[in-house]
Coordinates of C-alpha atoms in Angstrom, one line a residue:
M1 CA -19.2 17.8 -10.5
L2 CA -18.7 19.4 -7.2
S3 CA -19.2 16.9 -4.2
K4 CA -19.4 17.1 -0.5
D5 CA -18.7 14.1 2.2
K6 CA -17.0 13.9 6.0
V7 CA -13.7 11.2 5.4
F8 CA -11.2 10.8 7.6
I9 CA -7.5 12.1 6.5
L10 CA -5.6 8.6 6.2
K11 CA -2.2 9.4 4.7
T12 CA -0.3 12.0 2.7
T13 CA 2.2 12.0 0.0
P14 CA 4.4 15.1 -1.4
F15 CA 3.7 15.2 -5.2
Q16 CA 5.8 17.2 -7.7
D17 CA 6.7 20.4 -7.0
S18 CA 3.7 22.2 -4.8
D19 CA 1.3 19.4 -4.7
L20 CA -0.2 16.6 -1.9
I21 CA -1.9 13.2 -2.5
V22 CA -4.4 12.7 0.2
N23 CA -5.7 9.4 0.7
A24 CA -8.9 9.5 2.5
F25 CA -12.2 7.4 3.6
S26 CA -15.7 8.2 3.8
A27 CA -18.9 6.1 5.2
Q28 CA -20.1 6.7 1.3
E29 CA -17.6 5.4 -1.1
G30 CA -15.0 3.8 0.7
R31 CA -11.3 4.8 0.1
V32 CA -10.9 8.4 -1.5
D33 CA -8.1 9.5 -3.4
F34 CA -7.6 13.3 -3.8
L35 CA -5.3 15.3 -5.8
V36 CA -4.4 19.2 -4.2
K37 CA -3.3 21.5 -5.7
G38 CA -0.7 23.8 -4.6
A39 CA -0.9 22.6 -1.4
R40 CA 2.6 23.1 0.2
K41 CA 3.0 26.2 -1.4
S42 CA -0.5 28.0 0.0
K43 CA -0.9 28.4 3.4
K44 CA -4.3 29.8 3.6
R45 CA -6.3 27.4 1.8
F46 CA -5.8 24.5 4.6
V47 CA -4.8 26.2 7.7
G48 CA -4.1 24.7 10.9
G49 CA -3.2 21.2 9.5
V50 CA -6.3 20.2 8.4
L51 CA -5.4 17.4 6.1
E52 CA -2.9 16.3 8.9
P53 CA -3.4 12.2 9.3
S54 CA -6.3 10.9 11.5
H55 CA -8.2 14.3 10.9
Y56 CA -12.0 14.3 10.6
V57 CA -12.8 16.5 7.7
F58 CA -15.6 18.0 6.1
V59 CA -14.5 18.2 2.3
L60 CA -16.2 20.1 -0.8
Y61 CA -14.1 18.3 -4.2
Y62 CA -14.6 17.5 -8.0
K63 CA -15.0 14.1 -9.0
K64 CA -13.2 12.0 -11.4
R65 CA -14.9 11.7 -14.5
S66 CA -13.8 7.9 -14.3
Y67 CA -15.3 7.9 -11.0
F68 CA -18.6 7.6 -12.7
E69 CA -17.7 4.3 -14.9
G70 CA -17.5 2.4 -11.5
E71 CA -13.2 3.2 -11.2
G72 CA -11.5 5.0 -8.9
G73 CA -9.2 7.6 -9.4
L74 CA -7.7 11.0 -8.0
H75 CA -10.3 13.7 -7.4
I76 CA -9.7 17.5 -6.9
L77 CA -10.0 18.6 -3.6
K78 CA -11.5 22.9 -3.5
E79 CA -11.7 22.7 0.2
A80 CA -11.5 21.2 4.0
H81 CA -12.4 22.0 7.0
L82 CA -11.4 20.3 10.2
I83 CA -14.1 18.3 12.0
E84 CA -12.0 17.1 14.9
D85 CA -8.1 16.6 15.3
F86 CA -8.0 13.8 18.0
S87 CA -5.7 16.1 19.6
A88 CA -5.0 14.2 22.6
L89 CA -3.6 11.4 20.4
R90 CA -0.9 14.2 19.5
L91 CA 0.2 14.4 23.4
N92 CA 1.3 10.7 23.9
Y93 CA 3.8 9.3 22.0
E94 CA 2.1 5.5 22.2
R95 CA -1.0 6.8 21.5
L96 CA 0.2 8.6 18.3
E97 CA 1.7 5.4 17.4
M98 CA -1.4 3.6 17.5
A99 CA -3.6 5.8 15.9
L100 CA -1.0 5.8 13.2
Y101 CA -1.4 2.0 13.2
F102 CA -5.2 2.3 12.6
L103 CA -4.9 4.3 9.8
K104 CA -2.6 2.0 8.2
L105 CA -4.9 -1.0 8.2
V106 CA -7.6 0.8 6.9
Y107 CA -5.7 2.0 4.3
Q108 CA -4.2 -1.4 3.9
V109 CA -7.8 -3.1 3.3
A110 CA -10.0 0.2 2.4
R111 CA -11.3 0.1 -1.1
H112 CA -13.3 2.2 -3.4
G113 CA -17.0 1.6 -3.6
D114 CA -16.3 -1.1 -0.1
P115 CA -19.1 -2.8 1.0
H116 CA -18.1 -2.8 4.2
A117 CA -17.2 0.9 3.7
Q118 CA -19.5 1.8 6.9
D119 CA -18.5 -0.4 9.3
L120 CA -14.8 0.4 8.9
F121 CA -15.7 4.5 9.2
N122 CA -17.1 3.9 12.5
L123 CA -15.0 1.6 13.9
L124 CA -11.9 3.9 12.7
G125 CA -13.3 7.2 14.5
N126 CA -14.5 4.7 17.4
G127 CA -10.7 3.5 17.8
L128 CA -9.7 7.1 17.5
K129 CA -11.9 7.9 20.3
A130 CA -11.1 5.0 22.5
L131 CA -7.8 5.8 21.9
M132 CA -7.5 9.2 23.2
V133 CA -8.5 7.4 26.7
S134 CA -7.6 4.6 26.5
E135 CA -5.3 3.3 30.2
N136 CA -5.0 -0.3 28.0
I137 CA -3.6 -0.1 24.7
E138 CA -3.1 -3.8 23.6
N139 CA -6.3 -4.7 24.4
L140 CA -7.6 -1.8 22.1
K141 CA -5.5 -2.9 19.4
I142 CA -6.7 -6.5 19.6
H143 CA -9.7 -5.6 19.6
F144 CA -9.7 -3.1 16.9
E145 CA -7.9 -5.9 15.1
T146 CA -10.6 -8.6 15.1
K147 CA -13.6 -6.5 14.4
L148 CA -12.0 -4.8 11.0
L149 CA -11.0 -8.6 9.7
Y150 CA -14.6 -9.7 10.9
Y151 CA -15.9 -6.6 9.0
E152 CA -13.8 -7.9 6.0
G153 CA -15.2 -11.3 6.4
V154 CA -11.8 -13.3 6.8
Y155 CA -12.0 -13.8 11.1
S156 CA -14.5 -17.1 12.1
L157 CA -16.0 -16.5 15.0
D158 CA -15.1 -18.8 18.0
D159 CA -15.8 -18.7 21.9
L160 CA -13.2 -15.8 22.4
S161 CA -13.6 -13.7 19.4
V162 CA -17.7 -13.1 20.3
P163 CA -17.5 -11.5 23.0
L164 CA -14.7 -9.0 21.2
L165 CA -17.0 -8.6 18.8
K166 CA -20.3 -7.7 20.6
L167 CA -18.2 -5.5 22.9
P168 CA -18.2 -1.9 22.1
L169 CA -14.5 -0.7 20.9
S170 CA -15.1 2.2 24.2
K171 CA -15.3 -0.7 27.1
H172 CA -12.3 -2.4 25.7
Q173 CA -10.5 -2.0 29.1
E174 CA -13.7 -4.0 30.4
L175 CA -11.9 -7.2 27.8
S176 CA -10.6 -9.6 30.7
W177 CA -9.2 -13.4 29.7
L178 CA -7.0 -15.9 31.2
D179 CA -3.1 -15.4 29.8
D180 CA -3.4 -19.0 27.8
E181 CA -6.5 -17.3 26.4
R182 CA -5.1 -14.0 25.7
K183 CA -2.3 -15.7 24.2
K184 CA -4.5 -17.4 21.6
V185 CA -6.6 -14.5 20.4
I186 CA -3.7 -12.4 19.5
A187 CA -1.9 -15.2 17.8
S188 CA -5.1 -16.2 16.4
V189 CA -5.8 -12.6 15.1
Q190 CA -2.0 -11.8 13.9
R191 CA -2.2 -15.0 11.7
V192 CA -5.1 -14.4 10.1
L193 CA -4.2 -10.6 9.4
R194 CA -1.0 -11.3 8.4
G195 CA -2.8 -13.7 5.9
Y196 CA -5.0 -11.2 4.7
L197 CA -2.3 -8.0 4.3
N198 CA 0.1 -10.2 2.3
K199 CA -2.7 -11.8 -0.2

């Protein structure tokens, strides 16, 4: 069955002689994984690095049969067209490094049929947009991590985290804490994040 969707590319891995495995994230499906046959040989099918991590793309693909039985699997990617490449991220090493960190976090927590897919999808998109113009990347990192953990249901609300969750990522530069408060938030988020990723 031919399906279509809009996804963020999270990760790509060479496979066999000329194929590529692409891990992506969809607002509807959660984590989706594709096999792209001959992707590393043909430069005509996916021009301009359309399948690069962080790219937002429109995809046409054939769903693996087991998908309809409630399992994930490698779908066969037929076409991919670039919607947004977030090009400003590649002009600054610090921004690019943080973008790859955001992608890695989503890759680590995302799963097929994720009930929080829409929230995580919006979080990633808004995070990449904010990162392109951010003048306080460390604030954005804490903000992103806190929201991600909250959407995953593993971060408890407290007086310091409530402002983080209410404020959109685009306003992360407006966050202001006393030094002790900032340290408490960072320590709390990092503790929960380590525990969640290592579960």
